Short mmCIF file of C-alpha atoms in Angstrom, two decimals:
data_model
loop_
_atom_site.label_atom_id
_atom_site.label_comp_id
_atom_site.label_asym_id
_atom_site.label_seq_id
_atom_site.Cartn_x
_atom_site.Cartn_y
_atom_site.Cartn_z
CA UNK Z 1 -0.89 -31.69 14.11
CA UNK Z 2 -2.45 -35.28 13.99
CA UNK Z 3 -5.92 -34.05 15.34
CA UNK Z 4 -5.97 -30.66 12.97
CA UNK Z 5 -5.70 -32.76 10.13
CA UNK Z 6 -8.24 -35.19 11.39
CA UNK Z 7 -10.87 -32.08 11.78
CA UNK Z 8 -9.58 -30.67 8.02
CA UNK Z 9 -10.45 -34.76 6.93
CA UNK Z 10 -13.74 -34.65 8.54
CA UNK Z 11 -14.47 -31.27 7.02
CA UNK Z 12 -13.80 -32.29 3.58
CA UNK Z 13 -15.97 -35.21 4.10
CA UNK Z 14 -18.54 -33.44 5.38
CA UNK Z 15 -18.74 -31.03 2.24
CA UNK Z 16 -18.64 -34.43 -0.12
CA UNK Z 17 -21.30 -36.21 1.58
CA UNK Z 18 -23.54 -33.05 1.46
CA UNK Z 19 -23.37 -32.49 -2.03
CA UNK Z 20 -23.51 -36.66 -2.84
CA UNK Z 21 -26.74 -36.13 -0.54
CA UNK Z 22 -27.89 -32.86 -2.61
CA UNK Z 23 -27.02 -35.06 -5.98
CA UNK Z 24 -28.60 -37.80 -4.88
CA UNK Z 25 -31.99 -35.40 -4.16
CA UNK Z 26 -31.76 -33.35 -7.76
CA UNK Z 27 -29.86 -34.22 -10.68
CA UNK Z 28 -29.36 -30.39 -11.73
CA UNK Z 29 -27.88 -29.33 -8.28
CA UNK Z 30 -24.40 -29.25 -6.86
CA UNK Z 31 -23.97 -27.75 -3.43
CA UNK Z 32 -21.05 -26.29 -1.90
CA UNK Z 33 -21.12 -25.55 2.14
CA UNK Z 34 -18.90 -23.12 3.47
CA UNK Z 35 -18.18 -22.87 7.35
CA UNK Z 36 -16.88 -19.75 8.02
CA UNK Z 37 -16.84 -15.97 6.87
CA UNK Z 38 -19.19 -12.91 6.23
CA UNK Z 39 -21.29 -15.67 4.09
CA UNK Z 40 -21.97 -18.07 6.85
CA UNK Z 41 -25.66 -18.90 7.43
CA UNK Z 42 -26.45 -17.10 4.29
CA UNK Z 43 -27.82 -19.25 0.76
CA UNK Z 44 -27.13 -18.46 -2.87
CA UNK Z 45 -28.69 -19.81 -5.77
CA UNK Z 46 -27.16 -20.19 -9.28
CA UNK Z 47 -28.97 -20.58 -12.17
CA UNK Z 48 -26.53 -21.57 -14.88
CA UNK Z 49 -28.32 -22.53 -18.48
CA UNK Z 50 -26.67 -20.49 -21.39
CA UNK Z 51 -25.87 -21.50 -24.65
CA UNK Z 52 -22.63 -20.06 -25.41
CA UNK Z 53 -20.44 -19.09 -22.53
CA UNK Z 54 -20.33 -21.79 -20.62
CA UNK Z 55 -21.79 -20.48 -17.32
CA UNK Z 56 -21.84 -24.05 -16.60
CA UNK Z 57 -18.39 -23.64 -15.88
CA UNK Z 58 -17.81 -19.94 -14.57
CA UNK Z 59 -20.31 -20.43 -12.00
CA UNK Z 60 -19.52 -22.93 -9.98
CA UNK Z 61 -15.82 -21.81 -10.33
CA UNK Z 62 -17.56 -18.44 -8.55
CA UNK Z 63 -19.69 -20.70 -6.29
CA UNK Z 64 -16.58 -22.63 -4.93
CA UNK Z 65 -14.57 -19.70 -4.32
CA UNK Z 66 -18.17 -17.87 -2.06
CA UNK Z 67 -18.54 -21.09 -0.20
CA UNK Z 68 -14.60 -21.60 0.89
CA UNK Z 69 -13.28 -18.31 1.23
CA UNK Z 70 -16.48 -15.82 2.79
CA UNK Z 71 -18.47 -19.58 4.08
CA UNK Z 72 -21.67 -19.05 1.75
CA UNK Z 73 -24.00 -21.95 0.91
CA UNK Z 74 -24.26 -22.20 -2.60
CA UNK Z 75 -26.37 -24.54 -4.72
CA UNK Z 76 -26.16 -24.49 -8.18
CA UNK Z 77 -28.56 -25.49 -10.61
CA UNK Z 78 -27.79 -26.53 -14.05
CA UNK Z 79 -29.81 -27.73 -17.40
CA UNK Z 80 -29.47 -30.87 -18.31
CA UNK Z 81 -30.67 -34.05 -20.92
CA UNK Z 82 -33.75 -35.49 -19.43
CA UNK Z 83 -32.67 -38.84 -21.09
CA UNK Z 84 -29.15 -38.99 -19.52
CA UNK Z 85 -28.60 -36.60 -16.66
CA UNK Z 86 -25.39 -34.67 -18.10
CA UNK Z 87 -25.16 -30.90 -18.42
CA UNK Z 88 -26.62 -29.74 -21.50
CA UNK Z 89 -26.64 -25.94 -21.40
CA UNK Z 90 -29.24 -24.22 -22.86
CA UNK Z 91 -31.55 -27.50 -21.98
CA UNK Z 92 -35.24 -25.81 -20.30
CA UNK Z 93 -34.72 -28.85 -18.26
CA UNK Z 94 -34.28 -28.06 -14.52
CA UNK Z 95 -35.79 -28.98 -11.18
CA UNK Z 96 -36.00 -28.31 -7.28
CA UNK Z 97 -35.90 -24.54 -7.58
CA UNK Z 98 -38.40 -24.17 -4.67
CA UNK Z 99 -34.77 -23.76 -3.18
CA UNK Z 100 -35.19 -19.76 -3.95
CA UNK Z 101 -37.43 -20.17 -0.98
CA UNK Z 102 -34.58 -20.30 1.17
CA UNK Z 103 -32.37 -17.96 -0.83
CA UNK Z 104 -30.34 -14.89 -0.01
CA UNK Z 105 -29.28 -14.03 -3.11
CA UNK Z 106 -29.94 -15.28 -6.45
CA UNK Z 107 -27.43 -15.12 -9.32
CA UNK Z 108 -28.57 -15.83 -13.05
CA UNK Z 109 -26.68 -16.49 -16.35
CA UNK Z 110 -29.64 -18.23 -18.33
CA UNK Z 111 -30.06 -17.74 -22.33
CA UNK Z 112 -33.81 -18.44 -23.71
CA UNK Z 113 -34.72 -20.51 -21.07
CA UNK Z 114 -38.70 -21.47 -21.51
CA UNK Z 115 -38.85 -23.08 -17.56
CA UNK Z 116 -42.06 -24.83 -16.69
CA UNK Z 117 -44.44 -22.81 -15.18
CA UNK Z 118 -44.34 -24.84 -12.02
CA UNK Z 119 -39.96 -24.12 -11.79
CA UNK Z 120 -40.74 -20.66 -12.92
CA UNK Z 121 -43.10 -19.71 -10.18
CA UNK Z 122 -40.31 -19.97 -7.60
CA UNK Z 123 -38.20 -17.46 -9.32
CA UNK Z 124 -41.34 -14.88 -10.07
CA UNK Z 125 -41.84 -15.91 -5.67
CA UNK Z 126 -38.46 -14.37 -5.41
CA UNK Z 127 -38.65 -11.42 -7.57
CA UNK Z 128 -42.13 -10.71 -5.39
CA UNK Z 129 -40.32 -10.58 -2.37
CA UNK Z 130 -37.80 -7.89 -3.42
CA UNK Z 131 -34.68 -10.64 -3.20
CA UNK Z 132 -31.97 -9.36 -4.43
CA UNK Z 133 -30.21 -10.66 -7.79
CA UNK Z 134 -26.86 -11.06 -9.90
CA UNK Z 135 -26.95 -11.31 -13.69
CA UNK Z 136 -24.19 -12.05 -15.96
CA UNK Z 137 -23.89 -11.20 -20.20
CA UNK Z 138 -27.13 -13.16 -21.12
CA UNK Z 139 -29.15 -13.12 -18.27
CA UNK Z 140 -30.42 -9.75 -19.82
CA UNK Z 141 -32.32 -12.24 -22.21
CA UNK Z 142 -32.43 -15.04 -19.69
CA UNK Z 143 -36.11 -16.01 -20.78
CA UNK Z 144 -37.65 -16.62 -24.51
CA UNK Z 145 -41.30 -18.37 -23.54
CA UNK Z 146 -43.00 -18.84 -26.91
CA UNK Z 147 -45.78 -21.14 -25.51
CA UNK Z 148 -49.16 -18.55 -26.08
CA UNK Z 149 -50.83 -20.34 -22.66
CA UNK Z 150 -47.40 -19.69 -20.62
CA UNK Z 151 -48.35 -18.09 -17.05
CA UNK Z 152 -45.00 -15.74 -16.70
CA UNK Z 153 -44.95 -14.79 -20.24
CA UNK Z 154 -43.88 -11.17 -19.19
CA UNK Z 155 -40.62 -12.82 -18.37
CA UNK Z 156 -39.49 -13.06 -21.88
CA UNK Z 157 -36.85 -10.67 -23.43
CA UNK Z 158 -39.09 -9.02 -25.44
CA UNK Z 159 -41.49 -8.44 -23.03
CA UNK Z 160 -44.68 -10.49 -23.40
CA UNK Z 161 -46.64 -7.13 -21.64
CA UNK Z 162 -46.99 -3.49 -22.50
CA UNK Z 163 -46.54 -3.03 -18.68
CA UNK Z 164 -43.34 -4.98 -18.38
CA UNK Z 165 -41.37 -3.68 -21.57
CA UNK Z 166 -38.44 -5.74 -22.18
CA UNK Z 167 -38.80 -8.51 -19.83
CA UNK Z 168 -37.14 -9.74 -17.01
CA UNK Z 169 -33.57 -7.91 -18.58
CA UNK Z 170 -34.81 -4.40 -18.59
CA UNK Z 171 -37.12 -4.52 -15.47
CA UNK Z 172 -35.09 -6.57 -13.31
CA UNK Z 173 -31.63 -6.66 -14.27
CA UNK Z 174 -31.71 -2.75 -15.80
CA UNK Z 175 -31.35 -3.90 -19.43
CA UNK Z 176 -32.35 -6.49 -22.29
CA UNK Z 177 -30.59 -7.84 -24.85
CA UNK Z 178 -29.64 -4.90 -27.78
CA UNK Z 179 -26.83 -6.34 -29.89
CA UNK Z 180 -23.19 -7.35 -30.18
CA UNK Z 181 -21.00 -4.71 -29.42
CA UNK Z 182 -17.42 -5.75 -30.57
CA UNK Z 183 -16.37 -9.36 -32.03
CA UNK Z 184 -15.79 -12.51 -30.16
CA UNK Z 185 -12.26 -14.09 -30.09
CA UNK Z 186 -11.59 -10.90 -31.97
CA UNK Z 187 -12.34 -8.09 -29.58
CA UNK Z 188 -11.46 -8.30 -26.02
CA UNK Z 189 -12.19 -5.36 -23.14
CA UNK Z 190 -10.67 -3.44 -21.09
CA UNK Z 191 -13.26 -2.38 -18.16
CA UNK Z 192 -12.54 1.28 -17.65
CA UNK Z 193 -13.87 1.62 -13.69
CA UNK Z 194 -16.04 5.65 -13.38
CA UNK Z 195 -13.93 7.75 -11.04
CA UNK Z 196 -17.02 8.95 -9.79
CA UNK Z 197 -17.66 5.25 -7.80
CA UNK Z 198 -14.36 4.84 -6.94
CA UNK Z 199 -15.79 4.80 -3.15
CA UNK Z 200 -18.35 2.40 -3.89
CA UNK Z 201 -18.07 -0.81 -1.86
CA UNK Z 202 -18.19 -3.32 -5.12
CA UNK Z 203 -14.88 -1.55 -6.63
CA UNK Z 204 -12.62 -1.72 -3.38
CA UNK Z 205 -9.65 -3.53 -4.47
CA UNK Z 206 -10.92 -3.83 -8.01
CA UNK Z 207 -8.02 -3.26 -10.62
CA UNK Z 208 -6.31 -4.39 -14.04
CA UNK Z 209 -9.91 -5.86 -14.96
CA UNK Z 210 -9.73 -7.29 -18.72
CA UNK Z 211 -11.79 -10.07 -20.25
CA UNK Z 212 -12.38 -12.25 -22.88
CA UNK Z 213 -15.72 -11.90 -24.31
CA UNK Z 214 -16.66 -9.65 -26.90
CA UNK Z 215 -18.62 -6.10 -26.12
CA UNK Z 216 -22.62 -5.84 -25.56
CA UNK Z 217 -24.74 -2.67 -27.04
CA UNK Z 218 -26.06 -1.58 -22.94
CA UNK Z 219 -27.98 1.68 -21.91
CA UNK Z 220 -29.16 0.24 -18.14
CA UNK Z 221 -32.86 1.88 -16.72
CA UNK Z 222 -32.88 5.46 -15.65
CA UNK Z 223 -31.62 5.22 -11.97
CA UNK Z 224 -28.96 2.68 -12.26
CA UNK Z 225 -25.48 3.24 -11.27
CA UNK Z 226 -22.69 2.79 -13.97
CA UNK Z 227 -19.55 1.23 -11.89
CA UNK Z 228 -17.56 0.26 -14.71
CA UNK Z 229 -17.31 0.55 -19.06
CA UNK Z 230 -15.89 -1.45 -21.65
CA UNK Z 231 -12.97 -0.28 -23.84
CA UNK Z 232 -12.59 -2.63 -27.07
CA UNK Z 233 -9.70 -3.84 -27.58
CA UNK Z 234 -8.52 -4.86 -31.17
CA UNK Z 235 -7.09 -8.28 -30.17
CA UNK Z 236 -7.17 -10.60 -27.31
CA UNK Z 237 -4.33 -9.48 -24.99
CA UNK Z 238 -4.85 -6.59 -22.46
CA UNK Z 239 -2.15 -4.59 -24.23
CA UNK Z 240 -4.22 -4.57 -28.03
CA UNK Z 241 -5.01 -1.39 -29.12
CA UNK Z 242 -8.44 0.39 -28.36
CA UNK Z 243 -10.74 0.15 -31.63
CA UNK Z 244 -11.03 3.51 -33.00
CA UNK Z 245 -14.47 3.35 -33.89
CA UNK Z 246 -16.17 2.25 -30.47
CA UNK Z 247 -17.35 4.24 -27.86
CA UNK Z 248 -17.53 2.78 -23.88
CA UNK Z 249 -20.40 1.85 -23.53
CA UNK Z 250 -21.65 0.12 -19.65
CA UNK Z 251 -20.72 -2.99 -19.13
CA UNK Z 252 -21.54 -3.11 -14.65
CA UNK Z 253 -24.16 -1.48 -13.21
CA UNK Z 254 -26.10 -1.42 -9.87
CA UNK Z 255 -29.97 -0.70 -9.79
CA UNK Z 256 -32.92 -1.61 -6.76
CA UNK Z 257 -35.77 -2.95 -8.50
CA UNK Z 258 -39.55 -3.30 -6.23
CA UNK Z 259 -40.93 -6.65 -5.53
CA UNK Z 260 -44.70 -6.95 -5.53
CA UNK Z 261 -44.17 -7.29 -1.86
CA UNK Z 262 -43.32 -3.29 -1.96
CA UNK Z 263 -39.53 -4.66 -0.41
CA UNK Z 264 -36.58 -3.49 -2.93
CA UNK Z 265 -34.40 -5.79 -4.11
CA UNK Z 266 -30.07 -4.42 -4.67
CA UNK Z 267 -29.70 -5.77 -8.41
CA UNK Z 268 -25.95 -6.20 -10.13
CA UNK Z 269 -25.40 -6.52 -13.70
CA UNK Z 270 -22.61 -7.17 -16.05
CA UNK Z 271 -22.52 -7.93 -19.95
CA UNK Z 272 -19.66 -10.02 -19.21
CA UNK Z 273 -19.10 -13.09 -17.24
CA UNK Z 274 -17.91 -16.15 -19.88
CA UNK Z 275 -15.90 -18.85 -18.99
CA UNK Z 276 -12.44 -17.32 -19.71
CA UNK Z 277 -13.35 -14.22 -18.20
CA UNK Z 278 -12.73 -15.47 -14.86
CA UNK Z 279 -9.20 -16.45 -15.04
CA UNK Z 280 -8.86 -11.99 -14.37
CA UNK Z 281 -8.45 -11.21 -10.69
CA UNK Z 282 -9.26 -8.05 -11.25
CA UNK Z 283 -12.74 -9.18 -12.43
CA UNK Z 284 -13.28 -11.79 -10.23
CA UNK Z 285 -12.81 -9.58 -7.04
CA UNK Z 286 -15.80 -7.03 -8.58
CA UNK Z 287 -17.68 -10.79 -9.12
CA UNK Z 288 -17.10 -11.23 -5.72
CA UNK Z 289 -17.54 -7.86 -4.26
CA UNK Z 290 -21.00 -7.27 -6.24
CA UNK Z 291 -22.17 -10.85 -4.26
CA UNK Z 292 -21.39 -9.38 -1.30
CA UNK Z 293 -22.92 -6.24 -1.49
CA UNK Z 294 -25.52 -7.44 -3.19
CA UNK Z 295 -26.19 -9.73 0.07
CA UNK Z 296 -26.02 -6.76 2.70
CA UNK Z 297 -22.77 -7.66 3.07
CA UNK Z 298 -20.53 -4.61 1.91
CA UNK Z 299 -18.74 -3.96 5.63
CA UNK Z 300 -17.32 -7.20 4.64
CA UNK Z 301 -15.62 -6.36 1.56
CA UNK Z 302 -11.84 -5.32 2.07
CA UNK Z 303 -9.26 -4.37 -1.06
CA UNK Z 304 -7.33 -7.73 -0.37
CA UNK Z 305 -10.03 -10.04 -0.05
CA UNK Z 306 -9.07 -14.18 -0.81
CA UNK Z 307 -10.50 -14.41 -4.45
CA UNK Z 308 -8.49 -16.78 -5.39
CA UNK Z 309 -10.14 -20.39 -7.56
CA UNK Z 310 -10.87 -22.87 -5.33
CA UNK Z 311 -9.58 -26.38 -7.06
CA UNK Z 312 -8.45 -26.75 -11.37
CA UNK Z 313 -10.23 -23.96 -13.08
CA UNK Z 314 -9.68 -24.77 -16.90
CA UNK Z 315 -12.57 -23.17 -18.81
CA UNK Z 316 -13.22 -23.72 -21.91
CA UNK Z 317 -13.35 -21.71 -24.88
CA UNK Z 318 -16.94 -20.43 -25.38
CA UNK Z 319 -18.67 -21.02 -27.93
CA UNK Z 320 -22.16 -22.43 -29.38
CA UNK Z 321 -22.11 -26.31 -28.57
CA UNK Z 322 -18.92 -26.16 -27.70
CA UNK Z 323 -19.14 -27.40 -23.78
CA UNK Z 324 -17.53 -30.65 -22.32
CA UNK Z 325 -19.82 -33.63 -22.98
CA UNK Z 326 -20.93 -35.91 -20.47
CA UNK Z 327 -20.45 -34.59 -17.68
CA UNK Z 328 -23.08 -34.64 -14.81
CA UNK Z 329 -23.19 -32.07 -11.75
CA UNK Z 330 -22.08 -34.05 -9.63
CA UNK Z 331 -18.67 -34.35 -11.40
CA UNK Z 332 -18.00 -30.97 -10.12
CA UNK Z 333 -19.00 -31.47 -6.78
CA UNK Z 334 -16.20 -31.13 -3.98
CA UNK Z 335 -13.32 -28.28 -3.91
CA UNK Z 336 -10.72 -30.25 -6.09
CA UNK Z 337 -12.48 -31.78 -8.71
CA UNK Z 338 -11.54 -29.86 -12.08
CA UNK Z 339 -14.06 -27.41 -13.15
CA UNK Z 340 -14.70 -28.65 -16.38
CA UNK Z 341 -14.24 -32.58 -15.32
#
């Protein structure tokens, strides 16, 4: 007993002096290093930097919970105040994402963002090589580059090209951003999953899925693969009533999109993904389910799979400015420091 809680002591320590050491490297980062599972030997990168729905908080909630229970190394990158270090989402302020080089996976929720060229060339390196990639709610308008000289101007939402119509949303992730499709704090979902995947490998255990955030307008690209639809709710409790006057309209999809490299990248996408939304089991298993198969790793995915949160999980309500001030990336590293501090 003494020694096995001397090795669970050293582990611990281990994963706090890596991401102190990853900290200490880049301000915007926050590692966590699994040791065992499907995941192990395998890197993710998040890219959190939204405005509204606190993906500064849902994803390294997800991040913990990939690293501890399937042994994933996952680094996640935030936005933050040049001037003081602390978390500011929606900031274009980010560095050290030549760590897509490494990456198996990466997973955006990103709002606007206008990167510097230099950052943004490691993501347009890993769209070239066919990686794959997981987007959540506004990743479908992850990039708004005004500047007229940018290089990746194709990027933005609205498509900068003729060629590349609707940006990085449509083209990579299967859509861009449309509209509001049901009222915030007013209008929660239930996800109604198609009977017609019900054998697909992301869905396996996947049940009683409800969340928080209000409905997006979505019609994914021709070829995509609808897992899943939102039912409006009039209220925000699982049991309100469906709203009369909405249709379902997709709210998870699968797609491949082709690299320049000719290799095709597995792409998932869902509309939803805010902070609260991850306090549902049922949604967090398809979270972590779409991960896996969107990492090669679908023979790993069984119906009773540990998705449990990894340390406090007490998001906050979304909203515009309304995220926890002062609070760095570091503050999160670890598996029991409260996600927000």
């Amino acid at each position: 007993m003494i020694r096995r809680s001397v090795i669970l002591l050293a582990v611990a320590a281990g994963c706090l002096a890596t991401a102190g050491t990853a900290f200490a490297q880049n301000p915007h980062l926050v590692v966590y290093q699994g040791t065992s599972g499907p995941g192990a030997g395998k890197h993710i990168v998040f890219l959190a930097g939204d405005h509204e729905y606190r993906s500064e908080e849902s994803l390294p909630a997800l991040a913990r919970i990939l690293a501890r229970h399937y042994g994933f190394k996952c680094s996640v990158f935030f936005t933050t105040d040049p001037k003081t270090g602390f978390i500011e989402p929606g900031s274009s302020h980010i560095s050290g994402l030549e760590a897509l080089k490494s990456a198996d996976l990466m997973v955006v929720f990103l709002r606007f963002q206008d990167f510097p060229d230099a950052e943004m060339q490691h993501i347009v390196d890993y769209l070239d090589r066919g990686g794959p990639v997981v987007g959540f709610r506004t990743a479908t308008h992850a990039f708004q580059i005004k500047r007229a000289d940018a290089k990746f101007l194709k990027y933005t939402w609205r498509g900068g090209d003729s060629q590349y119509p609707g940006g990085f949303g449509r083209q990579i992730l299967g859509e861009t951003w449309v509209s509001h499709y049901g009222t915030n704090h007013k209008q929660s979902s239930s996800l109604v999953l198609d009977p017609e995947q019900a054998s697909h490998p992301i869905l396996r255990g996947v049940k009683n899925v409800w969340v928080e955030s209000g409905g997006y307008t979505a019609d994914p690209m021709p070829g995509s693969v609808v897992l899943a639809r939102g039912r409006i709710l009039n209220g925000m409790t699982p049991d309100a009533p469906p709203a009369a006057d909405k249709k379902e309209l997709p709210v998870a999809w699968t797609r491949t999109y082709r690299g320049a490299s000719g290799r095709e990248g597995r792409v998932f996408t869902t509309t939803h993904g805010a902070s609260e939304d991850l306090r549902n089991e049922g949604f967090r298993r398809m979270l972590v389910n779409a991960v896996l198969w969107a990492a090669g790793l679908e023979a790993a995915i069984t119906p009773t799979s540990d998705v449990s949160l990894v340390g406090p999980y007490n998001p906050s309500t979304y909203s515009f400015g309304g995220f926890v001030k002062g609070v760095k990336p570091s503050d999160m590293a670890g598996w029991d420091r409260p996600i927000p501090r």
